[in-house]
Short mmCIF file of C-alpha atoms in Angstrom, two decimals:
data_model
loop_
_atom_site.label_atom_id
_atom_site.label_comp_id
_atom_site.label_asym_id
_atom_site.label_seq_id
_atom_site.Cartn_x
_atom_site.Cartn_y
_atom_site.Cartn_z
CA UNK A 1032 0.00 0.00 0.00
CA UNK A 1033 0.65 3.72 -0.10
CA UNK A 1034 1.46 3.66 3.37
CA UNK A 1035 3.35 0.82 3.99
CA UNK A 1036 0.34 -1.02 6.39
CA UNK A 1037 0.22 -4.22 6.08
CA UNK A 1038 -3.83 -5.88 6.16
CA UNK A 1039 -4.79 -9.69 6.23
CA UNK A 1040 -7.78 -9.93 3.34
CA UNK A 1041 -9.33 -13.66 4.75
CA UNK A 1042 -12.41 -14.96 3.70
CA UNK A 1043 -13.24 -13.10 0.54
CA UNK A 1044 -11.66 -12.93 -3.57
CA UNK A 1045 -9.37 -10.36 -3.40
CA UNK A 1046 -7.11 -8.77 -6.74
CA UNK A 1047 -4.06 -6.42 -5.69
CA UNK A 1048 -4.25 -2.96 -6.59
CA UNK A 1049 -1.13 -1.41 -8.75
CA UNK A 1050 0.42 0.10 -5.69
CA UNK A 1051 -0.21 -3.03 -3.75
CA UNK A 1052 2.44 -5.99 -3.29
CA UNK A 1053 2.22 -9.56 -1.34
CA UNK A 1054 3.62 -9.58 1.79
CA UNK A 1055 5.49 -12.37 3.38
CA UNK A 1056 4.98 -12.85 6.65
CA UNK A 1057 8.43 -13.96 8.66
CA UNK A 1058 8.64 -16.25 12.15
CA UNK A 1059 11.03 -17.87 13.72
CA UNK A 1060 12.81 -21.20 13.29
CA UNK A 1061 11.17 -22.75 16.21
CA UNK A 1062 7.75 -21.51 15.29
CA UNK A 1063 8.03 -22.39 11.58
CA UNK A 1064 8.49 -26.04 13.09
CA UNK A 1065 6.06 -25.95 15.38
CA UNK A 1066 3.26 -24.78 12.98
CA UNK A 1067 4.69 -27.23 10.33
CA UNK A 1068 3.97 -30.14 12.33
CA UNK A 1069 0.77 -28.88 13.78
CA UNK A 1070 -0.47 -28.47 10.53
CA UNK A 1071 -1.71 -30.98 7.68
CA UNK A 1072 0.63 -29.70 4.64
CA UNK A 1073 3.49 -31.60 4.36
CA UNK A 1074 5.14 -28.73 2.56
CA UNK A 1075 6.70 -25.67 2.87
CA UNK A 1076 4.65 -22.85 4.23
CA UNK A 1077 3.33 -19.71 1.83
CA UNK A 1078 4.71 -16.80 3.63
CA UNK A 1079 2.30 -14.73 1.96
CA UNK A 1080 -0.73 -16.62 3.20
CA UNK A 1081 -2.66 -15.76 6.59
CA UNK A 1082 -1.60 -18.05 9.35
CA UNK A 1083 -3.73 -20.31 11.36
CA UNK A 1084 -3.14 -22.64 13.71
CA UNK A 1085 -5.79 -25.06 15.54
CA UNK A 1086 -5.95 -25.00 19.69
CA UNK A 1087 -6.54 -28.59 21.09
CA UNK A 1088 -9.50 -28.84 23.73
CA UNK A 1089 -8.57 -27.71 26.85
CA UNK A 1090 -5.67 -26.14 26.11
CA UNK A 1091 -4.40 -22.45 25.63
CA UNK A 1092 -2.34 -20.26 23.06
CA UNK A 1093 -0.98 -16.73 23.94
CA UNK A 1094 -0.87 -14.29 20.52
CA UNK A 1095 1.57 -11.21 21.37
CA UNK A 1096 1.16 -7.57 19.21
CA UNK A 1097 4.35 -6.02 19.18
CA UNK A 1098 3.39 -2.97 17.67
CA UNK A 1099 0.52 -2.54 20.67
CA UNK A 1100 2.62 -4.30 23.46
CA UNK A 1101 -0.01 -6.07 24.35
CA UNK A 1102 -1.29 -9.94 24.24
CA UNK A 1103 -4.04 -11.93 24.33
CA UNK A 1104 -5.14 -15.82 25.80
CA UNK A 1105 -6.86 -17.81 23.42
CA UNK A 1106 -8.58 -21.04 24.56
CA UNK A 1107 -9.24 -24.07 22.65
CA UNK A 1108 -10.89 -25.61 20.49
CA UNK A 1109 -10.40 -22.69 18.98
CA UNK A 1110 -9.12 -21.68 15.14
CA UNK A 1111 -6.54 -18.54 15.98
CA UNK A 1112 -5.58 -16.03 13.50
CA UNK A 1113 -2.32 -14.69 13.33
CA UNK A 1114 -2.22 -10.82 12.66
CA UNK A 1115 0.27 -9.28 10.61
CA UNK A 1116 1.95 -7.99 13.84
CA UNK A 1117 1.00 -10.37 16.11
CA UNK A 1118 3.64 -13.69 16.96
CA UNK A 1119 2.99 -17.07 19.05
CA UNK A 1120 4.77 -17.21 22.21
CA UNK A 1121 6.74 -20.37 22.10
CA UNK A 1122 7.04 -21.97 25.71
CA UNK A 1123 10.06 -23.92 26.48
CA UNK A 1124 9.31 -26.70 28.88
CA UNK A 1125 11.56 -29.65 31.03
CA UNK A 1126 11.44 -32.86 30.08
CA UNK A 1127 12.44 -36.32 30.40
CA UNK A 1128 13.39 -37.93 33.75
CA UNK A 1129 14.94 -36.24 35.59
CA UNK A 1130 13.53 -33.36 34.36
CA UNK A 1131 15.83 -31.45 31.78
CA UNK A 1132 15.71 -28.41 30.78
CA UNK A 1133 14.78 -27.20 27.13
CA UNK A 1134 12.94 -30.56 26.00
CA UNK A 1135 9.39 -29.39 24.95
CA UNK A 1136 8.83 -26.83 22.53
CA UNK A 1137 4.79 -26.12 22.38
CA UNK A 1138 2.63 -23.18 21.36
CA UNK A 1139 0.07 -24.69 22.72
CA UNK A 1140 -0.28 -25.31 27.29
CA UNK A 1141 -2.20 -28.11 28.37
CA UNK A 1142 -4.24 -26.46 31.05
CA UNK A 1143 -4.73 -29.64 32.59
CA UNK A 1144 -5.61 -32.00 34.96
CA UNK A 1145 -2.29 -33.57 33.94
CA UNK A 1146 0.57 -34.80 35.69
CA UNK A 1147 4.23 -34.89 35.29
CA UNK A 1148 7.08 -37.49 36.45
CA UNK A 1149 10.42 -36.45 37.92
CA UNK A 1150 13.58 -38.47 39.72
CA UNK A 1151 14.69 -37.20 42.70
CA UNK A 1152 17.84 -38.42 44.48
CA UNK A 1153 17.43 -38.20 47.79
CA UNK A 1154 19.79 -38.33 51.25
CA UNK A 1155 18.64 -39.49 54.53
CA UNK A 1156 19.71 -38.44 58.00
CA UNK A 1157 21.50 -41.59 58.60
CA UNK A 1158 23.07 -41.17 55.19
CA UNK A 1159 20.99 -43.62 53.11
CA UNK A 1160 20.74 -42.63 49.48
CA UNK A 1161 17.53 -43.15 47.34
CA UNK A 1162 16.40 -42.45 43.76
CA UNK A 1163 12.53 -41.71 44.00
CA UNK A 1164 10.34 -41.40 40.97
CA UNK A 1165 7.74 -38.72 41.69
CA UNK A 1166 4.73 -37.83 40.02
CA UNK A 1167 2.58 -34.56 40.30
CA UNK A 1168 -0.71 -34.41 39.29
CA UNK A 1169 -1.49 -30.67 38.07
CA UNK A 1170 -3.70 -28.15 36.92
CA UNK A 1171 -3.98 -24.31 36.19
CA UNK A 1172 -6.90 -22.19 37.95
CA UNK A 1173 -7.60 -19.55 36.22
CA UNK A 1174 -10.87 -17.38 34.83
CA UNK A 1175 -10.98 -17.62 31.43
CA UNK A 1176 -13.32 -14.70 30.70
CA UNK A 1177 -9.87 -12.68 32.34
CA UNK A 1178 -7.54 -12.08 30.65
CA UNK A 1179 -5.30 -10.72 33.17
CA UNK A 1180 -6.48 -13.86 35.15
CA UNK A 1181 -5.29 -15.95 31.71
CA UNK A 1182 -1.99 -14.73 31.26
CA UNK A 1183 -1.01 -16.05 34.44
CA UNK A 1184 -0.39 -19.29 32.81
CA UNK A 1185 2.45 -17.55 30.99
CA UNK A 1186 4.13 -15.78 33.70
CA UNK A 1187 6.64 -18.42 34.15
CA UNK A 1188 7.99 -19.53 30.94
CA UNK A 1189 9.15 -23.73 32.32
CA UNK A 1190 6.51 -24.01 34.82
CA UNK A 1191 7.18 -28.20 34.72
CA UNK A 1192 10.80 -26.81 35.16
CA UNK A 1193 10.06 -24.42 38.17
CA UNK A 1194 7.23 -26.78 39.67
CA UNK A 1195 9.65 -29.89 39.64
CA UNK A 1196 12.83 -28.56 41.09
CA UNK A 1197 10.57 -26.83 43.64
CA UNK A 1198 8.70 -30.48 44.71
CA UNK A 1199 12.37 -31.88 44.55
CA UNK A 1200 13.66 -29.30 47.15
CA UNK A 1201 10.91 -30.01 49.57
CA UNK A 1202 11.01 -33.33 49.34
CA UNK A 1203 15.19 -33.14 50.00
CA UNK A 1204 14.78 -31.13 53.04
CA UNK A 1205 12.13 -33.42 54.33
CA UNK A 1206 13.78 -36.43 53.50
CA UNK A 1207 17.34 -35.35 55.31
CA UNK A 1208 15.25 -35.01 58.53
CA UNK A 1209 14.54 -38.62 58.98
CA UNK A 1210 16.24 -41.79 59.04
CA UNK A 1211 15.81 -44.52 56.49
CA UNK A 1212 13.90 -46.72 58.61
CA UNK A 1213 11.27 -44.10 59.29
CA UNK A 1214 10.97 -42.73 55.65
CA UNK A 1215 10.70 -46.74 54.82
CA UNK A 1216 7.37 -46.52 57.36
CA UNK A 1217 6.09 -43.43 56.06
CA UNK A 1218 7.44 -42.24 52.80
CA UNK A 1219 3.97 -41.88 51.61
CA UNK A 1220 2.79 -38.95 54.65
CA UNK A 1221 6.38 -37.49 54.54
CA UNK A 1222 6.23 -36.83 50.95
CA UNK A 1223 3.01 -35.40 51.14
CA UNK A 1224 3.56 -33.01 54.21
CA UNK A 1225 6.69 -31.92 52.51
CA UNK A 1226 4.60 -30.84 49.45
CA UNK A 1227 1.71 -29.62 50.71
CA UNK A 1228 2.16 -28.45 54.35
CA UNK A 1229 -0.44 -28.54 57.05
CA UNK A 1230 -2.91 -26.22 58.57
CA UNK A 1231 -3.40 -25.08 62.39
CA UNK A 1232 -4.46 -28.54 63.67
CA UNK A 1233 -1.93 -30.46 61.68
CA UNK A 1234 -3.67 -31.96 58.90
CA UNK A 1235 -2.15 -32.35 55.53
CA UNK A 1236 -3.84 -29.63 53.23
CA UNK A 1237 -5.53 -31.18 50.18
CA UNK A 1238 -3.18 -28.43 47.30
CA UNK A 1239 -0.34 -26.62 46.64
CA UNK A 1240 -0.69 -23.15 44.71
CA UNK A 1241 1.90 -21.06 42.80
CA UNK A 1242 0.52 -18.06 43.08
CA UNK A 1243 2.20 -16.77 40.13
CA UNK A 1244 0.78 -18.59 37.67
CA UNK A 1245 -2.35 -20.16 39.06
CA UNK A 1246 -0.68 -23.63 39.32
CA UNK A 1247 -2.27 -25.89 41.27
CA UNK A 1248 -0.82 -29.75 42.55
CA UNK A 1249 -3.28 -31.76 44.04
CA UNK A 1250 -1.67 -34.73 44.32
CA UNK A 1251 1.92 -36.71 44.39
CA UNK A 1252 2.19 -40.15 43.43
CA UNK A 1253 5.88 -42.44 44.74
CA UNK A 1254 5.96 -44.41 41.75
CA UNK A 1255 9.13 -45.64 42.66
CA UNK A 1256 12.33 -45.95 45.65
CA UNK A 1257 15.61 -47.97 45.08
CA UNK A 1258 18.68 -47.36 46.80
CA UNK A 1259 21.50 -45.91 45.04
CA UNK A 1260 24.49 -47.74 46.78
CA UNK A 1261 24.67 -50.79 47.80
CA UNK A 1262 24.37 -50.38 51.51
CA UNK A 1263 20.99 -48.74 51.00
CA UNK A 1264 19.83 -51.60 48.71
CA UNK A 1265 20.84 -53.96 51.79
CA UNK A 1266 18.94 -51.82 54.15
CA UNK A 1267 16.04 -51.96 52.08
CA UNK A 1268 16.11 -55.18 51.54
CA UNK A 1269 15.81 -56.03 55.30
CA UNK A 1270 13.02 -53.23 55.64
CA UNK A 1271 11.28 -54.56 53.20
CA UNK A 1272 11.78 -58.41 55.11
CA UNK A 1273 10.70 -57.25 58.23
CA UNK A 1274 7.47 -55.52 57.00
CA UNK A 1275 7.13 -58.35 55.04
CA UNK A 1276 7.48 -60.50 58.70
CA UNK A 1277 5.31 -57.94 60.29
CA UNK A 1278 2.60 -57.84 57.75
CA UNK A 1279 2.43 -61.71 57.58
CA UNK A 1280 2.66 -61.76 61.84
CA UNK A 1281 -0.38 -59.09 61.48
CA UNK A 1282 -2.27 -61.35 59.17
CA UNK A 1283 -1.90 -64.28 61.47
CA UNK A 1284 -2.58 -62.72 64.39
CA UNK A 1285 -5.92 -60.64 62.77
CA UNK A 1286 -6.54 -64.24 61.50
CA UNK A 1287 -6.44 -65.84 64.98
CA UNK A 1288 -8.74 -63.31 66.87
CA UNK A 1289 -11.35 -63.28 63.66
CA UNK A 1290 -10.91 -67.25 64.24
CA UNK A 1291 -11.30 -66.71 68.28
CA UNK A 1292 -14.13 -64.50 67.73
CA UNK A 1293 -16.44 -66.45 65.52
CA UNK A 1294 -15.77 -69.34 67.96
CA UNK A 1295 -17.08 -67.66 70.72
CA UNK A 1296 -19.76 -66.12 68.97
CA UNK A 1297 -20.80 -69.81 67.14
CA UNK A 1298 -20.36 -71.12 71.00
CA UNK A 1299 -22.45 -67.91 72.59
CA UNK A 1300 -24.87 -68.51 69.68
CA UNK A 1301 -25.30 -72.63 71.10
CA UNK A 1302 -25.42 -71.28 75.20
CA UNK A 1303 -28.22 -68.90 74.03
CA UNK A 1304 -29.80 -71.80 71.89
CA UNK A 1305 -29.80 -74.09 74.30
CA UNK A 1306 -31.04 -71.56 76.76
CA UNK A 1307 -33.61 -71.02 74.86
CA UNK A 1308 -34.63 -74.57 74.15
CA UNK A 1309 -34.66 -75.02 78.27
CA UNK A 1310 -36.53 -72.09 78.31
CA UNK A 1311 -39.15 -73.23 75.76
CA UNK A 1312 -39.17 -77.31 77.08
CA UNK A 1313 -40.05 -75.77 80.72
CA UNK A 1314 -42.56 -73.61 79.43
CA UNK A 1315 -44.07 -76.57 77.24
CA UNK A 1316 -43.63 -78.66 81.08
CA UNK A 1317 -45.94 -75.96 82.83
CA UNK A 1318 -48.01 -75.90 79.86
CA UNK A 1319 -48.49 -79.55 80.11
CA UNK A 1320 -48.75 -79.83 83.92
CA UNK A 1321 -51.62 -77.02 83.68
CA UNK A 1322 -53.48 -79.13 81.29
CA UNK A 1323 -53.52 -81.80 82.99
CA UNK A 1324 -54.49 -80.42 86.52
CA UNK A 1325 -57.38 -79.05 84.50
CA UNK A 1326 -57.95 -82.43 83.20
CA UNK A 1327 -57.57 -84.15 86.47
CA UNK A 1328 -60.17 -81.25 87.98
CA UNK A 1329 -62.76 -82.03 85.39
CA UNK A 1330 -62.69 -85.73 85.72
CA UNK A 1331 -63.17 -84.97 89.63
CA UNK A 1332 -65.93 -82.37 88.56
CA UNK A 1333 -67.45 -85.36 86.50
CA UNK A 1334 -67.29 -87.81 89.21
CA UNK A 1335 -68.69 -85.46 92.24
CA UNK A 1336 -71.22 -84.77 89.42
CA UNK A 1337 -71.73 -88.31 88.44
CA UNK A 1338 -72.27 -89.39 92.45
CA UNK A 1339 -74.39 -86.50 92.93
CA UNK A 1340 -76.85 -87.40 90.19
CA UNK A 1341 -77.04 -91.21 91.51
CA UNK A 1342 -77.77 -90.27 94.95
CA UNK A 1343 -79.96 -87.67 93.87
CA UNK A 1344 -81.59 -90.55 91.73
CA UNK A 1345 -81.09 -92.99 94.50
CA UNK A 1346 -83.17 -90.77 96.56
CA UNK A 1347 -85.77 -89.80 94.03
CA UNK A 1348 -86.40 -93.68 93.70
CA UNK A 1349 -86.68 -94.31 97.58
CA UNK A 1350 -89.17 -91.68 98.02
CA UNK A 1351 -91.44 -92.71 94.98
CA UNK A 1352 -91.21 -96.20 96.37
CA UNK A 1353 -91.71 -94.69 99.57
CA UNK A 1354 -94.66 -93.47 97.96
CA UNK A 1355 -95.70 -96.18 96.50
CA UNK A 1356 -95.77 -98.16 99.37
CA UNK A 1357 -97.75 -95.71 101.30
CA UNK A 1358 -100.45 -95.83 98.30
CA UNK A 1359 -100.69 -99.36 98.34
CA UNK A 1360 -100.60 -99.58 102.25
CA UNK A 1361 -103.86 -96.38 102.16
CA UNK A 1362 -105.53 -98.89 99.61
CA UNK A 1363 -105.23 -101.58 101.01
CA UNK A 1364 -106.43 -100.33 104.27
CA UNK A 1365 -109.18 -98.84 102.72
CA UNK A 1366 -110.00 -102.43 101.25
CA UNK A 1367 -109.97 -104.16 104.32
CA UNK A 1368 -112.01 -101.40 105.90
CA UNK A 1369 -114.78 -101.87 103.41
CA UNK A 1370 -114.73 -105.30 103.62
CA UNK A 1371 -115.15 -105.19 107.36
CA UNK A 1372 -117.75 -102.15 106.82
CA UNK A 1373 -119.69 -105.16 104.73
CA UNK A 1374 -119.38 -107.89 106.57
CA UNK A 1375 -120.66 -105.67 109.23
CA UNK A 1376 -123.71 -104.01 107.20
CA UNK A 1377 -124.41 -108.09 106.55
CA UNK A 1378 -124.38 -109.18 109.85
CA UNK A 1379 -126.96 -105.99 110.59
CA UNK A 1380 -129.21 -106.74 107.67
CA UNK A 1381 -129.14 -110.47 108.81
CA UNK A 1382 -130.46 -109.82 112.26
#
């Protein structure tokens, strides 16, 4: 142009103007590469075309304008333009284990959850030296309708760098305050309390923050511990023996009382039966004995009852012969005194 701007013409058919020219767009080496494999062309890239580049899901791509000093966050999936004075920042991330520095190259940051694996050599206070494979599980917290908030992610250019060596440091210091034996017991809560710290009633907090870039760890995995000398390795191999012995003498013994237990409970559980079948065979005894006191007081009711009625009977038939005797006796007198009341009228009448 006239001017010398330079404009991006995207999405429309477009013929240059006599006083117009192409313009080539330059980037670095490093982005060049990254873009090339990002990208589906297998060839070289037009410098004259509009670049584009494709944000994974989940994942975040700062864009920086020279001219305005200013940048911007953009969050994926997303399809980001690049501006004719506008350039990717290129973050330069450890790698490997142990963690190295300069091994990732990425335009894109994985904004997580994700984790990353380090090798820590460690010293304890009785002089025992241990490799320990360590892995963080990550995230960044950020608001990603800020973009003040969002450019945290970029403050520190190898956060796996800066959030390793950090871990390692704690995990050093903790380390050298304990013997081998007790980090053998309790690598697990010593690790973690290194890491994380603990609150006012000495509980392990749940995170770690770096306030600097919204970085959060929420949790560290021992993946692995071997001795580096030889005298370690024999240490740990007796540890590991004896908690071996004591886990097997814990089994036994948990085995014994569980055995113990469900004997006296299977013998309580016979007592209580047989308890209860006393209980119930006496009840079915009084039950019995009741039945047959009633049975034994209604035969007596039925014999009292039975003698009553044949004396009453007894009685009823002595009086009606009684009766009947005295009714034969009255007529009978009363024959005889008619006869004699005859023979007497007879012996009148014959006179």
């Amino acid at each position: 142009t006239r001017s010398g701007a330079v404009r991006p013409i995207v999405a429309e058919a477009y013929m240059l103007k006599p006083h117009e020219e192409l313009w080539e767009m330059e980037v670095n080496e490093m982005v060049e590469e990254l873009l090339k494999k990002s990208s589906d062309s297998r060839g070289s890239r037009d410098k004259t075309r509009v670049i584009f580049h494709r944000i994974p899901f989940n994942h975040a791509v700062q864009v920086y304008d020279y001219t305005k000093r200013e940048s911007r966050v953009v969050f994926g999936p997303e399809r980001v333009m690049l501006g004719p004075d506008e350039q990717f920042t290129v973050t330069v991330l450890s790698g490997s284990k142990p963690k190295r520095p300069g091994v990732i190259q990425t335009i894109d940051i994985n904004l997580g959850p994700d984790f990353s694996t380090d090798v820590v050599i460690v010293e304890t206070l009785d002089h025992a030296r241990l490799r320990l494979q360590l892995s963080y599980n990550w995230h960044f917290r950020i608001d990603k309708t800020s973009q003040e908030d969002s450019s945290k992610i970029f403050n520190v250019r190898d956060f796996i760098g800066d959030m390793c060596n950090l871990m390692a440091s704690k995990v050093r210091s903790a380390v050298a305050a304990v013997t081998f034996e007790m980090f053998h017991k309790s690598s697990a809560k010593i690790i973690r309390k290194a890491i994380f710290g603990v609150d006012s009633a000495g509980k392990i907090l749940d995170e770690f923050l770096f306030p600097k870039n919204s970085l959060v760890i929420t949790n560290v995995d021992i993946q692995n511990v071997e001795p580096v000398d030889e005298k370690t390795q024999r240490s740990l191999q007796n540890s590991v023996q004896q908690a071996i012995e004591r886990t097997t003498k814990n089994q036994e013994d948990k085995a014994r009382r569980q055995a113990e237990k469900m004997e006296q409970e299977a013998k309580g559980q016979l007592d209580k039966q047989a308890i209860e079948d006393q209980a119930k065979a006496e009840i079915a005894r009084t039950k019995l004995l009741q039945l047959q006191a009633e049975s034994k007081g209604v035969q007596n009711q039925g014999k009292a009852i039975a003698e009553a009625k044949a004396r009453a009977e007894a009685e009823e038939i002595t009086a009606n012969s009684k009766v009947k005797m005295a009714e034969l006796k009255a007529s009978a007198d009363k024959v005889e005194y008619e006869t004699k009341l005859e023979t007497t009228k007879k012996k009148q009448n014959g006179k």
